[in-house]
Amino acid sequence: MEIKTCGKPIDSLLEKVLCMNILSSDYFKELYRLKTYHEVVDEIYNQVDHVEPWMTGNCRGPSTAFCLLYKFFTMKLTVKQMHGLLKHEDSPYIRAML
């Protein structure tokens, strides 16, 4: 069963500047290669080390976590997948993505 959304477009759920920076980031473009839920979860496990919207430092690009969150928005997760994220025991960052 697919999760029902409130009908709003993805870019209205996040700050407009953040959405534009996510969509134009090289990292987000690399995420197109990830096709399955499990591949994205593995990427979170291996790459995410904080869940703030912006990277720290001077570059101020979108964080890895928010690029992956946007990727999840585009995948239309099922109820079972959402529960799997919430109960995932390998990393607190996987649970924090929701």
Short mmCIF file of N, CA and C in Angstrom, two decimals:
data_model
loop_
_atom_site.label_atom_id
_atom_site.label_comp_id
_atom_site.label_asym_id
_atom_site.label_seq_id
_atom_site.Cartn_x
_atom_site.Cartn_y
_atom_site.Cartn_z
N MET A 1 0.84 -1.17 0.00
CA MET A 1 0.00 0.00 0.00
C MET A 1 0.89 1.24 0.00
N GLU A 2 0.64 2.14 -0.92
CA GLU A 2 1.41 3.38 -1.04
C GLU A 2 0.92 4.40 -0.02
N ILE A 3 1.84 5.19 0.53
CA ILE A 3 1.49 6.25 1.47
C ILE A 3 0.73 7.34 0.75
N LYS A 4 -0.37 7.78 1.31
CA LYS A 4 -1.13 8.88 0.74
C LYS A 4 -0.48 10.19 1.15
N THR A 5 -0.36 11.11 0.21
CA THR A 5 0.23 12.41 0.51
C THR A 5 -0.86 13.45 0.63
N CYS A 6 -0.47 14.60 1.10
CA CYS A 6 -1.44 15.68 1.27
C CYS A 6 -1.74 16.37 -0.05
N GLY A 7 -1.14 15.92 -1.13
CA GLY A 7 -1.41 16.48 -2.44
C GLY A 7 -0.52 17.65 -2.81
N LYS A 8 0.36 18.05 -1.91
CA LYS A 8 1.26 19.16 -2.19
C LYS A 8 2.47 18.65 -2.96
N PRO A 9 2.99 19.47 -3.87
CA PRO A 9 4.21 19.06 -4.56
C PRO A 9 5.39 18.99 -3.59
N ILE A 10 6.38 18.18 -3.94
CA ILE A 10 7.53 17.97 -3.07
C ILE A 10 8.20 19.29 -2.70
N ASP A 11 8.36 20.16 -3.70
CA ASP A 11 9.10 21.39 -3.43
C ASP A 11 8.36 22.36 -2.51
N SER A 12 7.11 22.10 -2.21
CA SER A 12 6.40 22.96 -1.24
C SER A 12 6.55 22.42 0.19
N LEU A 13 7.13 21.23 0.33
CA LEU A 13 7.33 20.66 1.65
C LEU A 13 8.65 21.08 2.28
N LEU A 14 9.57 21.58 1.47
CA LEU A 14 10.87 22.04 1.93
C LEU A 14 11.07 23.49 1.49
N GLU A 15 11.99 24.17 2.12
CA GLU A 15 12.33 25.53 1.75
C GLU A 15 12.72 25.59 0.27
N LYS A 16 12.25 26.62 -0.43
CA LYS A 16 12.44 26.71 -1.88
C LYS A 16 13.92 26.73 -2.27
N VAL A 17 14.73 27.50 -1.56
CA VAL A 17 16.16 27.58 -1.88
C VAL A 17 16.83 26.23 -1.66
N LEU A 18 16.43 25.54 -0.59
CA LEU A 18 16.99 24.21 -0.32
C LEU A 18 16.63 23.24 -1.45
N CYS A 19 15.38 23.26 -1.88
CA CYS A 19 14.95 22.38 -2.98
C CYS A 19 15.74 22.66 -4.26
N MET A 20 15.91 23.93 -4.59
CA MET A 20 16.67 24.28 -5.79
C MET A 20 18.11 23.80 -5.69
N ASN A 21 18.71 23.95 -4.51
CA ASN A 21 20.09 23.51 -4.32
C ASN A 21 20.21 21.99 -4.34
N ILE A 22 19.22 21.30 -3.80
CA ILE A 22 19.24 19.84 -3.86
C ILE A 22 19.18 19.37 -5.31
N LEU A 23 18.23 19.91 -6.06
CA LEU A 23 18.05 19.47 -7.45
C LEU A 23 19.24 19.78 -8.34
N SER A 24 20.00 20.82 -7.99
CA SER A 24 21.16 21.17 -8.81
C SER A 24 22.47 20.58 -8.28
N SER A 25 22.41 19.89 -7.14
CA SER A 25 23.65 19.35 -6.57
C SER A 25 24.13 18.11 -7.33
N ASP A 26 25.44 17.99 -7.43
CA ASP A 26 26.03 16.83 -8.10
C ASP A 26 25.69 15.54 -7.35
N TYR A 27 25.67 15.61 -6.01
CA TYR A 27 25.37 14.41 -5.23
C TYR A 27 23.96 13.89 -5.53
N PHE A 28 22.98 14.80 -5.57
CA PHE A 28 21.61 14.37 -5.86
C PHE A 28 21.52 13.75 -7.25
N LYS A 29 22.24 14.31 -8.21
CA LYS A 29 22.23 13.75 -9.56
C LYS A 29 22.82 12.34 -9.58
N GLU A 30 23.80 12.10 -8.72
CA GLU A 30 24.37 10.76 -8.61
C GLU A 30 23.37 9.76 -8.02
N LEU A 31 22.41 10.25 -7.26
CA LEU A 31 21.42 9.37 -6.63
C LEU A 31 20.46 8.74 -7.62
N TYR A 32 20.43 9.23 -8.85
CA TYR A 32 19.57 8.63 -9.87
C TYR A 32 19.92 7.16 -10.10
N ARG A 33 21.16 6.80 -9.81
CA ARG A 33 21.58 5.41 -9.99
C ARG A 33 20.94 4.48 -8.97
N LEU A 34 20.46 5.02 -7.85
CA LEU A 34 19.82 4.21 -6.81
C LEU A 34 18.36 4.02 -7.19
N LYS A 35 17.99 2.78 -7.43
CA LYS A 35 16.63 2.50 -7.91
C LYS A 35 15.72 1.90 -6.84
N THR A 36 16.30 1.27 -5.82
CA THR A 36 15.45 0.58 -4.85
C THR A 36 15.55 1.23 -3.47
N TYR A 37 14.55 0.96 -2.69
CA TYR A 37 14.49 1.40 -1.29
C TYR A 37 15.73 0.95 -0.53
N HIS A 38 16.13 -0.29 -0.71
CA HIS A 38 17.27 -0.84 0.03
C HIS A 38 18.58 -0.17 -0.36
N GLU A 39 18.72 0.21 -1.61
CA GLU A 39 19.93 0.92 -2.04
C GLU A 39 20.01 2.29 -1.37
N VAL A 40 18.88 2.97 -1.23
CA VAL A 40 18.87 4.28 -0.58
C VAL A 40 19.16 4.13 0.91
N VAL A 41 18.59 3.12 1.55
CA VAL A 41 18.86 2.87 2.97
C VAL A 41 20.35 2.59 3.18
N ASP A 42 20.95 1.82 2.31
CA ASP A 42 22.39 1.55 2.40
C ASP A 42 23.20 2.83 2.23
N GLU A 43 22.76 3.71 1.34
CA GLU A 43 23.45 4.98 1.13
C GLU A 43 23.37 5.85 2.38
N ILE A 44 22.22 5.85 3.03
CA ILE A 44 22.08 6.60 4.30
C ILE A 44 23.06 6.04 5.32
N TYR A 45 23.09 4.73 5.45
CA TYR A 45 23.96 4.09 6.43
C TYR A 45 25.43 4.45 6.19
N ASN A 46 25.84 4.47 4.93
CA ASN A 46 27.24 4.70 4.59
C ASN A 46 27.64 6.18 4.52
N GLN A 47 26.71 7.08 4.24
CA GLN A 47 27.10 8.46 3.94
C GLN A 47 26.62 9.52 4.92
N VAL A 48 25.52 9.28 5.63
CA VAL A 48 24.94 10.33 6.46
C VAL A 48 25.59 10.35 7.84
N ASP A 49 26.04 11.55 8.25
CA ASP A 49 26.60 11.70 9.59
C ASP A 49 25.97 12.86 10.36
N HIS A 50 24.99 13.52 9.77
CA HIS A 50 24.16 14.51 10.47
C HIS A 50 22.89 14.72 9.65
N VAL A 51 21.85 15.24 10.28
CA VAL A 51 20.57 15.40 9.57
C VAL A 51 20.11 16.85 9.51
N GLU A 52 21.06 17.74 9.39
CA GLU A 52 20.74 19.15 9.19
C GLU A 52 20.51 19.39 7.70
N PRO A 53 19.73 20.42 7.34
CA PRO A 53 19.44 20.64 5.92
C PRO A 53 20.64 21.10 5.09
N TRP A 54 21.57 21.81 5.71
CA TRP A 54 22.71 22.37 4.99
C TRP A 54 24.00 21.73 5.46
N MET A 55 24.96 21.62 4.56
CA MET A 55 26.29 21.12 4.94
C MET A 55 26.95 22.16 5.83
N THR A 56 27.82 21.69 6.68
CA THR A 56 28.55 22.60 7.54
C THR A 56 29.73 23.17 6.78
N GLY A 57 30.24 24.29 7.24
CA GLY A 57 31.38 24.92 6.59
C GLY A 57 30.97 26.04 5.67
N ASN A 58 31.86 26.40 4.79
CA ASN A 58 31.66 27.56 3.93
C ASN A 58 30.87 27.27 2.66
N CYS A 59 30.78 26.02 2.24
CA CYS A 59 30.15 25.74 0.95
C CYS A 59 28.63 25.87 0.99
N ARG A 60 28.02 25.61 2.13
CA ARG A 60 26.57 25.78 2.34
C ARG A 60 25.70 25.10 1.29
N GLY A 61 26.11 23.95 0.83
CA GLY A 61 25.28 23.16 -0.07
C GLY A 61 24.31 22.32 0.73
N PRO A 62 23.37 21.66 0.05
CA PRO A 62 22.42 20.80 0.77
C PRO A 62 23.15 19.60 1.37
N SER A 63 22.70 19.17 2.52
CA SER A 63 23.34 18.04 3.19
C SER A 63 23.01 16.74 2.46
N THR A 64 23.84 15.75 2.69
CA THR A 64 23.62 14.42 2.15
C THR A 64 22.27 13.88 2.60
N ALA A 65 21.95 14.09 3.88
CA ALA A 65 20.69 13.59 4.44
C ALA A 65 19.48 14.17 3.71
N PHE A 66 19.49 15.46 3.43
CA PHE A 66 18.34 16.07 2.79
C PHE A 66 18.26 15.71 1.30
N CYS A 67 19.39 15.46 0.67
CA CYS A 67 19.36 14.95 -0.70
C CYS A 67 18.70 13.57 -0.73
N LEU A 68 19.04 12.74 0.24
CA LEU A 68 18.45 11.39 0.32
C LEU A 68 16.98 11.45 0.73
N LEU A 69 16.62 12.40 1.59
CA LEU A 69 15.22 12.59 1.95
C LEU A 69 14.41 12.96 0.71
N TYR A 70 14.93 13.85 -0.10
CA TYR A 70 14.26 14.24 -1.34
C TYR A 70 14.13 13.03 -2.27
N LYS A 71 15.17 12.21 -2.29
CA LYS A 71 15.11 10.97 -3.09
C LYS A 71 13.96 10.09 -2.63
N PHE A 72 13.79 9.96 -1.31
CA PHE A 72 12.65 9.20 -0.78
C PHE A 72 11.33 9.83 -1.20
N PHE A 73 11.23 11.17 -1.20
CA PHE A 73 10.00 11.83 -1.64
C PHE A 73 9.64 11.41 -3.06
N THR A 74 10.63 11.24 -3.90
CA THR A 74 10.37 10.90 -5.30
C THR A 74 10.05 9.42 -5.50
N MET A 75 10.34 8.59 -4.49
CA MET A 75 10.15 7.14 -4.63
C MET A 75 8.76 6.65 -4.24
N LYS A 76 7.98 7.47 -3.59
CA LYS A 76 6.63 7.08 -3.15
C LYS A 76 6.67 5.79 -2.33
N LEU A 77 7.19 5.90 -1.12
CA LEU A 77 7.37 4.74 -0.25
C LEU A 77 6.03 4.13 0.17
N THR A 78 6.07 2.85 0.46
CA THR A 78 4.89 2.14 0.95
C THR A 78 4.83 2.25 2.48
N VAL A 79 3.71 1.86 3.05
CA VAL A 79 3.56 1.85 4.50
C VAL A 79 4.60 0.92 5.13
N LYS A 80 4.79 -0.24 4.55
CA LYS A 80 5.76 -1.21 5.06
C LYS A 80 7.18 -0.62 5.04
N GLN A 81 7.54 0.09 3.99
CA GLN A 81 8.86 0.71 3.92
C GLN A 81 9.02 1.81 4.97
N MET A 82 7.98 2.59 5.19
CA MET A 82 8.03 3.64 6.22
C MET A 82 8.23 3.02 7.60
N HIS A 83 7.51 1.95 7.89
CA HIS A 83 7.67 1.26 9.17
C HIS A 83 9.09 0.71 9.28
N GLY A 84 9.61 0.19 8.18
CA GLY A 84 10.97 -0.32 8.17
C GLY A 84 12.00 0.75 8.51
N LEU A 85 11.79 1.96 8.00
CA LEU A 85 12.69 3.07 8.32
C LEU A 85 12.59 3.45 9.79
N LEU A 86 11.38 3.51 10.29
CA LEU A 86 11.17 3.92 11.68
C LEU A 86 11.73 2.91 12.68
N LYS A 87 11.76 1.64 12.30
CA LYS A 87 12.21 0.60 13.22
C LYS A 87 13.62 0.10 12.92
N HIS A 88 14.29 0.72 11.96
CA HIS A 88 15.62 0.26 11.55
C HIS A 88 16.61 0.40 12.70
N GLU A 89 17.36 -0.66 12.96
CA GLU A 89 18.24 -0.68 14.13
C GLU A 89 19.71 -0.41 13.80
N ASP A 90 20.07 -0.34 12.52
CA ASP A 90 21.48 -0.20 12.16
C ASP A 90 22.04 1.20 12.39
N SER A 91 21.21 2.23 12.22
CA SER A 91 21.71 3.60 12.32
C SER A 91 20.60 4.53 12.77
N PRO A 92 20.88 5.43 13.71
CA PRO A 92 19.86 6.41 14.11
C PRO A 92 19.54 7.38 12.97
N TYR A 93 20.47 7.56 12.02
CA TYR A 93 20.22 8.46 10.91
C TYR A 93 19.16 7.91 9.96
N ILE A 94 19.06 6.61 9.86
CA ILE A 94 18.01 6.01 9.03
C ILE A 94 16.65 6.31 9.65
N ARG A 95 16.53 6.17 10.95
CA ARG A 95 15.26 6.50 11.63
C ARG A 95 14.97 7.99 11.57
N ALA A 96 15.99 8.82 11.62
CA ALA A 96 15.81 10.27 11.63
C ALA A 96 15.38 10.82 10.27
N MET A 97 15.49 10.04 9.22
CA MET A 97 15.13 10.53 7.89
C MET A 97 13.64 10.83 7.76
N LEU A 98 12.84 10.29 8.65
CA LEU A 98 11.42 10.56 8.59
C LEU A 98 11.07 11.61 9.59
#
